[in-house]
Amino acid sequence: DTAVSQTPKYLVTQMGNDKSIKCEQNLGHDTMYWYKQDSKKFLKIMFSYNNKELIINETVPNRFSPKSPDKAHLNLHINSLELGDSAVYFCASSQLAGGDEQYFGPGTRLTVT
Amino acid sequence: AQKITQTQPGMFVQEKEAVTLDCTYDTSDQSYGLFWYKQPSSGEMIFLIYQGSYDEQNATEGRYSLNFQKARKSANLVISASQLGDSAMYFCAMSHQYNFNKFYFGSGTKLNVKP
């Protein structure tokens, strides 16, 4: 009965590859997010989706694209992976957009070699 | 510009003592929310406590309380009766409630609880 789940937990891949990380929430929340946590533990929001509409798009490379087939899923696709993409990626969800507590997935540790 | 500032990269506290983790924020909005999250060494992010900018009373959740001083723009987390399991990174965060939905995290404070 995991609230927010992500797969895979670990992802090791080579530069130039394309990969996806999946996220699902069973909380019935309206908004989902993707965060990137770098090696210095700094968390930065990348995207959020509210009722399948993109409402935040921080200045991330367009190699990153969020895809939401329905309200419970927000997948992250990354094309042409680079060394600097190595990080932990967290998915999160909240009932409201912004002013509400967020529930995080377990994270996906991406390593690009 | 830094929206959330956590000035303590690392802290130590003796088990069973109280500890305060500092957080200051920068915003010109009237309506916003402040959050604290805990990240243990296992990596997951755990929500701890929330304070709305219009809430008159400080938020409390069990051993966690948020010392909200609006005029000083500070939202310090107080953990009472520290336990060994409290050793973790703690992140302060802020959202703008009606300003479409920026969510900012501080750089974190690593708390070590000593037995």
mmCIF file of C-alpha atoms in Angstrom:
data_model
loop_
_atom_site.group_PDB
_atom_site.id
_atom_site.type_symbol
_atom_site.label_atom_id
_atom_site.label_comp_id
_atom_site.label_asym_id
_atom_site.label_seq_id
_atom_site.Cartn_x
_atom_site.Cartn_y
_atom_site.Cartn_z
ATOM 1 C CA ASP A 1 0.000 0.000 0.000
ATOM 2 C CA THR A 2 2.887 2.319 -0.879
ATOM 3 C CA ALA A 3 1.646 5.886 -1.327
ATOM 4 C CA VAL A 4 4.153 7.074 -3.946
ATOM 5 C CA SER A 5 6.227 4.505 -5.784
ATOM 6 C CA GLN A 6 9.047 4.885 -8.268
ATOM 7 C CA THR A 7 10.756 2.412 -10.524
ATOM 8 C CA PRO A 8 13.534 1.628 -10.873
ATOM 9 C CA LYS A 9 15.254 2.387 -7.577
ATOM 10 C CA TYR A 10 18.667 2.297 -9.216
ATOM 11 C CA LEU A 11 19.537 3.019 -12.825
ATOM 12 C CA VAL A 12 23.020 2.790 -14.286
ATOM 13 C CA THR A 13 23.426 3.678 -17.934
ATOM 14 C CA GLN A 14 25.867 5.098 -20.433
ATOM 15 C CA MET A 15 26.077 8.558 -21.881
ATOM 16 C CA GLY A 16 23.854 9.109 -24.868
ATOM 17 C CA ASN A 17 21.215 6.581 -23.866
ATOM 18 C CA ASP A 18 17.524 7.339 -23.376
ATOM 19 C CA LYS A 19 15.868 6.215 -20.159
ATOM 20 C CA SER A 20 12.596 6.546 -18.273
ATOM 21 C CA ILE A 21 11.677 6.614 -14.610
ATOM 22 C CA LYS A 22 8.138 5.744 -13.632
ATOM 23 C CA CYS A 23 6.122 7.209 -10.783
ATOM 24 C CA GLU A 24 2.735 6.245 -9.447
ATOM 25 C CA GLN A 25 0.707 7.572 -6.518
ATOM 26 C CA ASN A 26 -2.343 5.927 -4.985
ATOM 27 C CA LEU A 27 -3.329 8.859 -2.772
ATOM 28 C CA GLY A 28 -5.793 10.402 -5.191
ATOM 29 C CA HIS A 29 -3.734 13.582 -5.282
ATOM 30 C CA ASP A 30 -4.182 16.145 -8.014
ATOM 31 C CA THR A 31 -0.585 17.293 -8.358
ATOM 32 C CA MET A 32 2.632 15.374 -8.956
ATOM 33 C CA TYR A 33 6.211 16.607 -9.064
ATOM 34 C CA TRP A 34 9.705 15.627 -10.096
ATOM 35 C CA TYR A 35 12.743 16.774 -8.136
ATOM 36 C CA LYS A 36 16.456 16.363 -8.727
ATOM 37 C CA GLN A 37 18.784 15.989 -5.759
ATOM 38 C CA ASP A 38 22.428 16.520 -6.628
ATOM 39 C CA SER A 39 25.507 15.139 -4.907
ATOM 40 C CA LYS A 40 25.488 18.032 -2.444
ATOM 41 C CA LYS A 41 21.967 17.076 -1.373
ATOM 42 C CA PHE A 42 20.438 20.188 -2.913
ATOM 43 C CA LEU A 43 16.852 19.586 -4.037
ATOM 44 C CA LYS A 44 15.488 21.360 -7.063
ATOM 45 C CA ILE A 45 12.031 21.096 -8.489
ATOM 46 C CA MET A 46 11.965 20.135 -12.155
ATOM 47 C CA PHE A 47 8.322 19.724 -13.109
ATOM 48 C CA SER A 48 4.891 19.524 -11.646
ATOM 49 C CA TYR A 49 1.616 18.350 -13.159
ATOM 50 C CA ASN A 50 -1.826 19.347 -11.972
ATOM 51 C CA ASN A 51 -4.709 17.455 -13.538
ATOM 52 C CA LYS A 52 -2.446 16.522 -16.444
ATOM 53 C CA GLU A 53 -1.460 20.098 -17.116
ATOM 54 C CA LEU A 54 2.128 21.229 -16.720
ATOM 55 C CA ILE A 55 2.148 24.086 -14.260
ATOM 56 C CA ILE A 56 5.811 24.389 -13.420
ATOM 57 C CA ASN A 57 8.629 23.940 -15.827
ATOM 58 C CA GLU A 58 11.894 25.043 -14.290
ATOM 59 C CA THR A 59 14.842 25.703 -16.559
ATOM 60 C CA VAL A 60 15.755 22.111 -17.187
ATOM 61 C CA PRO A 61 17.140 20.866 -20.495
ATOM 62 C CA ASN A 62 14.512 19.806 -22.991
ATOM 63 C CA ARG A 63 16.122 16.375 -22.947
ATOM 64 C CA PHE A 64 13.918 15.886 -19.895
ATOM 65 C CA SER A 65 10.242 15.418 -20.579
ATOM 66 C CA PRO A 66 7.484 14.537 -18.122
ATOM 67 C CA LYS A 67 4.635 12.398 -19.347
ATOM 68 C CA SER A 68 1.409 11.884 -17.437
ATOM 69 C CA PRO A 69 -0.931 9.243 -18.875
ATOM 70 C CA ASP A 70 -3.376 9.845 -16.015
ATOM 71 C CA LYS A 71 -3.662 11.646 -12.709
ATOM 72 C CA ALA A 72 -1.949 8.844 -10.801
ATOM 73 C CA HIS A 73 1.181 8.640 -12.956
ATOM 74 C CA LEU A 74 3.947 11.044 -13.860
ATOM 75 C CA ASN A 75 6.840 9.469 -15.722
ATOM 76 C CA LEU A 76 10.139 11.162 -16.474
ATOM 77 C CA HIS A 77 11.826 10.563 -19.815
ATOM 78 C CA ILE A 78 15.426 11.561 -20.341
ATOM 79 C CA ASN A 79 17.023 11.594 -23.768
ATOM 80 C CA SER A 80 20.721 11.652 -24.632
ATOM 81 C CA LEU A 81 21.867 11.210 -21.046
ATOM 82 C CA GLU A 82 24.891 13.203 -19.882
ATOM 83 C CA LEU A 83 27.296 12.719 -16.979
ATOM 84 C CA GLY A 84 25.767 15.705 -15.193
ATOM 85 C CA ASP A 85 22.392 13.998 -15.100
ATOM 86 C CA SER A 86 23.710 11.653 -12.412
ATOM 87 C CA ALA A 87 21.630 12.381 -9.328
ATOM 88 C CA VAL A 88 18.763 11.083 -7.253
ATOM 89 C CA TYR A 89 15.372 11.855 -8.764
ATOM 90 C CA PHE A 90 12.356 12.072 -6.499
ATOM 91 C CA CYS A 91 8.755 11.934 -7.488
ATOM 92 C CA ALA A 92 6.206 13.523 -5.147
ATOM 93 C CA SER A 93 2.505 14.257 -4.974
ATOM 94 C CA SER A 94 0.196 16.620 -3.125
ATOM 95 C CA GLN A 95 -3.537 17.157 -2.913
ATOM 96 C CA LEU A 96 -3.301 20.814 -3.820
ATOM 97 C CA ALA A 97 -0.852 22.592 -6.092
ATOM 98 C CA GLY A 98 1.790 24.289 -3.960
ATOM 99 C CA GLY A 99 0.376 25.070 -0.558
ATOM 100 C CA ASP A 100 0.109 21.556 0.699
ATOM 101 C CA GLU A 101 2.332 18.861 2.099
ATOM 102 C CA GLN A 102 4.036 16.691 -0.438
ATOM 103 C CA TYR A 103 4.542 12.969 -0.196
ATOM 104 C CA PHE A 104 7.717 11.679 -1.764
ATOM 105 C CA GLY A 105 8.602 8.471 -3.503
ATOM 106 C CA PRO A 106 11.706 6.518 -2.446
ATOM 107 C CA GLY A 107 13.865 8.106 -5.115
ATOM 108 C CA THR A 108 15.714 6.768 -8.154
ATOM 109 C CA ARG A 109 19.484 6.933 -8.117
ATOM 110 C CA LEU A 110 20.611 7.548 -11.681
ATOM 111 C CA THR A 111 24.265 7.013 -12.542
ATOM 112 C CA VAL A 112 25.495 7.942 -15.987
ATOM 113 C CA THR A 113 28.893 6.532 -16.961
ATOM 114 C CA ALA B 1 18.215 34.423 -5.380
ATOM 115 C CA GLN B 2 18.183 32.095 -2.418
ATOM 116 C CA LYS B 3 14.659 31.747 -1.155
ATOM 117 C CA ILE B 4 15.349 29.435 1.770
ATOM 118 C CA THR B 5 18.435 29.668 3.937
ATOM 119 C CA GLN B 6 19.598 27.031 6.362
ATOM 120 C CA THR B 7 22.801 28.288 7.941
ATOM 121 C CA GLN B 8 23.719 25.155 9.893
ATOM 122 C CA PRO B 9 25.225 22.535 7.573
ATOM 123 C CA GLY B 10 25.737 20.175 10.504
ATOM 124 C CA MET B 11 24.677 19.934 14.131
ATOM 125 C CA PHE B 12 25.182 17.625 17.083
ATOM 126 C CA VAL B 13 22.750 17.097 19.923
ATOM 127 C CA GLN B 14 22.792 14.805 22.927
ATOM 128 C CA GLU B 15 20.091 12.169 23.071
ATOM 129 C CA LYS B 16 16.994 13.327 25.014
ATOM 130 C CA GLU B 17 17.878 16.992 24.618
ATOM 131 C CA ALA B 18 15.979 19.492 22.483
ATOM 132 C CA VAL B 19 17.492 20.961 19.319
ATOM 133 C CA THR B 20 16.553 23.876 17.066
ATOM 134 C CA LEU B 21 17.264 23.838 13.351
ATOM 135 C CA ASP B 22 17.276 27.279 11.775
ATOM 136 C CA CYS B 23 15.469 28.331 8.631
ATOM 137 C CA THR B 24 14.940 31.784 7.174
ATOM 138 C CA TYR B 25 13.060 32.542 4.006
ATOM 139 C CA ASP B 26 12.624 35.316 1.528
ATOM 140 C CA THR B 27 9.331 36.178 -0.072
ATOM 141 C CA SER B 28 7.195 39.177 -0.895
ATOM 142 C CA ASP B 29 4.034 37.085 -1.033
ATOM 143 C CA GLN B 30 1.442 37.343 1.703
ATOM 144 C CA SER B 31 0.240 33.775 1.361
ATOM 145 C CA TYR B 32 2.728 30.958 1.539
ATOM 146 C CA GLY B 33 3.467 27.696 3.261
ATOM 147 C CA LEU B 34 6.520 26.487 5.144
ATOM 148 C CA PHE B 35 7.524 22.861 5.465
ATOM 149 C CA TRP B 36 10.114 20.681 7.089
ATOM 150 C CA TYR B 37 11.225 17.352 5.706
ATOM 151 C CA LYS B 38 13.515 14.670 7.096
ATOM 152 C CA GLN B 39 15.831 12.604 4.931
ATOM 153 C CA PRO B 40 17.470 9.656 6.745
ATOM 154 C CA SER B 41 20.584 7.994 5.372
ATOM 155 C CA SER B 42 18.331 5.529 3.578
ATOM 156 C CA GLY B 43 17.387 8.388 1.248
ATOM 157 C CA GLU B 44 13.629 8.727 1.471
ATOM 158 C CA MET B 45 12.009 12.111 2.090
ATOM 159 C CA ILE B 46 9.597 12.273 4.994
ATOM 160 C CA PHE B 47 7.189 15.146 5.601
ATOM 161 C CA LEU B 48 7.361 16.407 9.202
ATOM 162 C CA ILE B 49 5.377 19.598 9.685
ATOM 163 C CA TYR B 50 3.604 22.433 7.862
ATOM 164 C CA GLN B 51 2.926 26.078 8.757
ATOM 165 C CA GLY B 52 0.692 28.378 6.734
ATOM 166 C CA SER B 53 1.578 32.040 6.662
ATOM 167 C CA TYR B 54 -1.819 32.989 8.083
ATOM 168 C CA ASP B 55 -1.736 30.438 10.878
ATOM 169 C CA GLU B 56 -1.584 32.318 14.149
ATOM 170 C CA GLN B 57 -0.392 29.419 16.238
ATOM 171 C CA ASN B 58 2.868 27.575 15.752
ATOM 172 C CA ALA B 59 2.415 24.155 14.208
ATOM 173 C CA THR B 60 3.159 21.100 16.314
ATOM 174 C CA GLU B 61 3.351 17.412 15.408
ATOM 175 C CA GLY B 62 4.372 15.163 18.247
ATOM 176 C CA ARG B 63 7.975 15.994 19.164
ATOM 177 C CA TYR B 64 8.245 18.473 16.296
ATOM 178 C CA SER B 65 7.225 22.090 16.534
ATOM 179 C CA LEU B 66 7.758 24.969 14.147
ATOM 180 C CA ASN B 67 8.792 28.272 15.693
ATOM 181 C CA PHE B 68 7.235 30.659 13.183
ATOM 182 C CA GLN B 69 8.298 34.306 13.427
ATOM 183 C CA LYS B 70 6.703 36.019 10.484
ATOM 184 C CA ALA B 71 8.250 39.449 10.946
ATOM 185 C CA ARG B 72 11.712 37.927 11.057
ATOM 186 C CA LYS B 73 10.869 35.507 8.230
ATOM 187 C CA SER B 74 12.069 32.553 10.170
ATOM 188 C CA ALA B 75 10.594 29.077 10.535
ATOM 189 C CA ASN B 76 12.832 27.132 12.871
ATOM 190 C CA LEU B 77 12.192 23.467 13.603
ATOM 191 C CA VAL B 78 12.367 22.396 17.228
ATOM 192 C CA ILE B 79 12.795 18.722 18.015
ATOM 193 C CA SER B 80 12.194 17.886 21.653
ATOM 194 C CA ALA B 81 13.656 14.872 23.450
ATOM 195 C CA SER B 82 15.985 13.888 20.594
ATOM 196 C CA GLN B 83 16.258 10.232 19.713
ATOM 197 C CA LEU B 84 18.999 8.366 17.900
ATOM 198 C CA GLY B 85 16.593 7.838 15.010
ATOM 199 C CA ASP B 86 16.401 11.593 14.529
ATOM 200 C CA SER B 87 19.872 11.566 12.986
ATOM 201 C CA ALA B 88 19.233 12.658 9.404
ATOM 202 C CA MET B 89 19.276 15.566 6.980
ATOM 203 C CA TYR B 90 16.528 18.107 7.566
ATOM 204 C CA PHE B 91 15.236 20.349 4.814
ATOM 205 C CA CYS B 92 13.203 23.491 5.164
ATOM 206 C CA ALA B 93 10.967 24.343 2.214
ATOM 207 C CA MET B 94 8.552 27.019 1.113
ATOM 208 C CA SER B 95 5.739 27.195 -1.376
ATOM 209 C CA HIS B 96 3.879 30.192 -2.740
ATOM 210 C CA GLN B 97 0.275 29.279 -2.340
ATOM 211 C CA TYR B 98 -1.357 31.367 -5.010
ATOM 212 C CA ASN B 99 1.612 32.392 -7.083
ATOM 213 C CA PHE B 100 1.682 29.332 -9.126
ATOM 214 C CA ASN B 101 3.311 27.074 -7.317
ATOM 215 C CA LYS B 102 7.013 27.517 -6.877
ATOM 216 C CA PHE B 103 8.406 25.178 -4.293
ATOM 217 C CA TYR B 104 11.849 25.909 -2.852
ATOM 218 C CA PHE B 105 14.094 23.808 -0.630
ATOM 219 C CA GLY B 106 16.938 24.924 1.596
ATOM 220 C CA SER B 107 20.369 23.311 1.456
ATOM 221 C CA GLY B 108 19.657 21.149 4.493
ATOM 222 C CA THR B 109 21.066 20.597 7.983
ATOM 223 C CA LYS B 110 22.644 17.309 8.939
ATOM 224 C CA LEU B 111 21.677 16.435 12.487
ATOM 225 C CA ASN B 112 23.627 13.886 14.491
ATOM 226 C CA VAL B 113 22.164 12.656 17.766
ATOM 227 C CA LYS B 114 24.789 11.376 20.185
ATOM 228 C CA PRO B 115 24.013 8.624 22.704
#
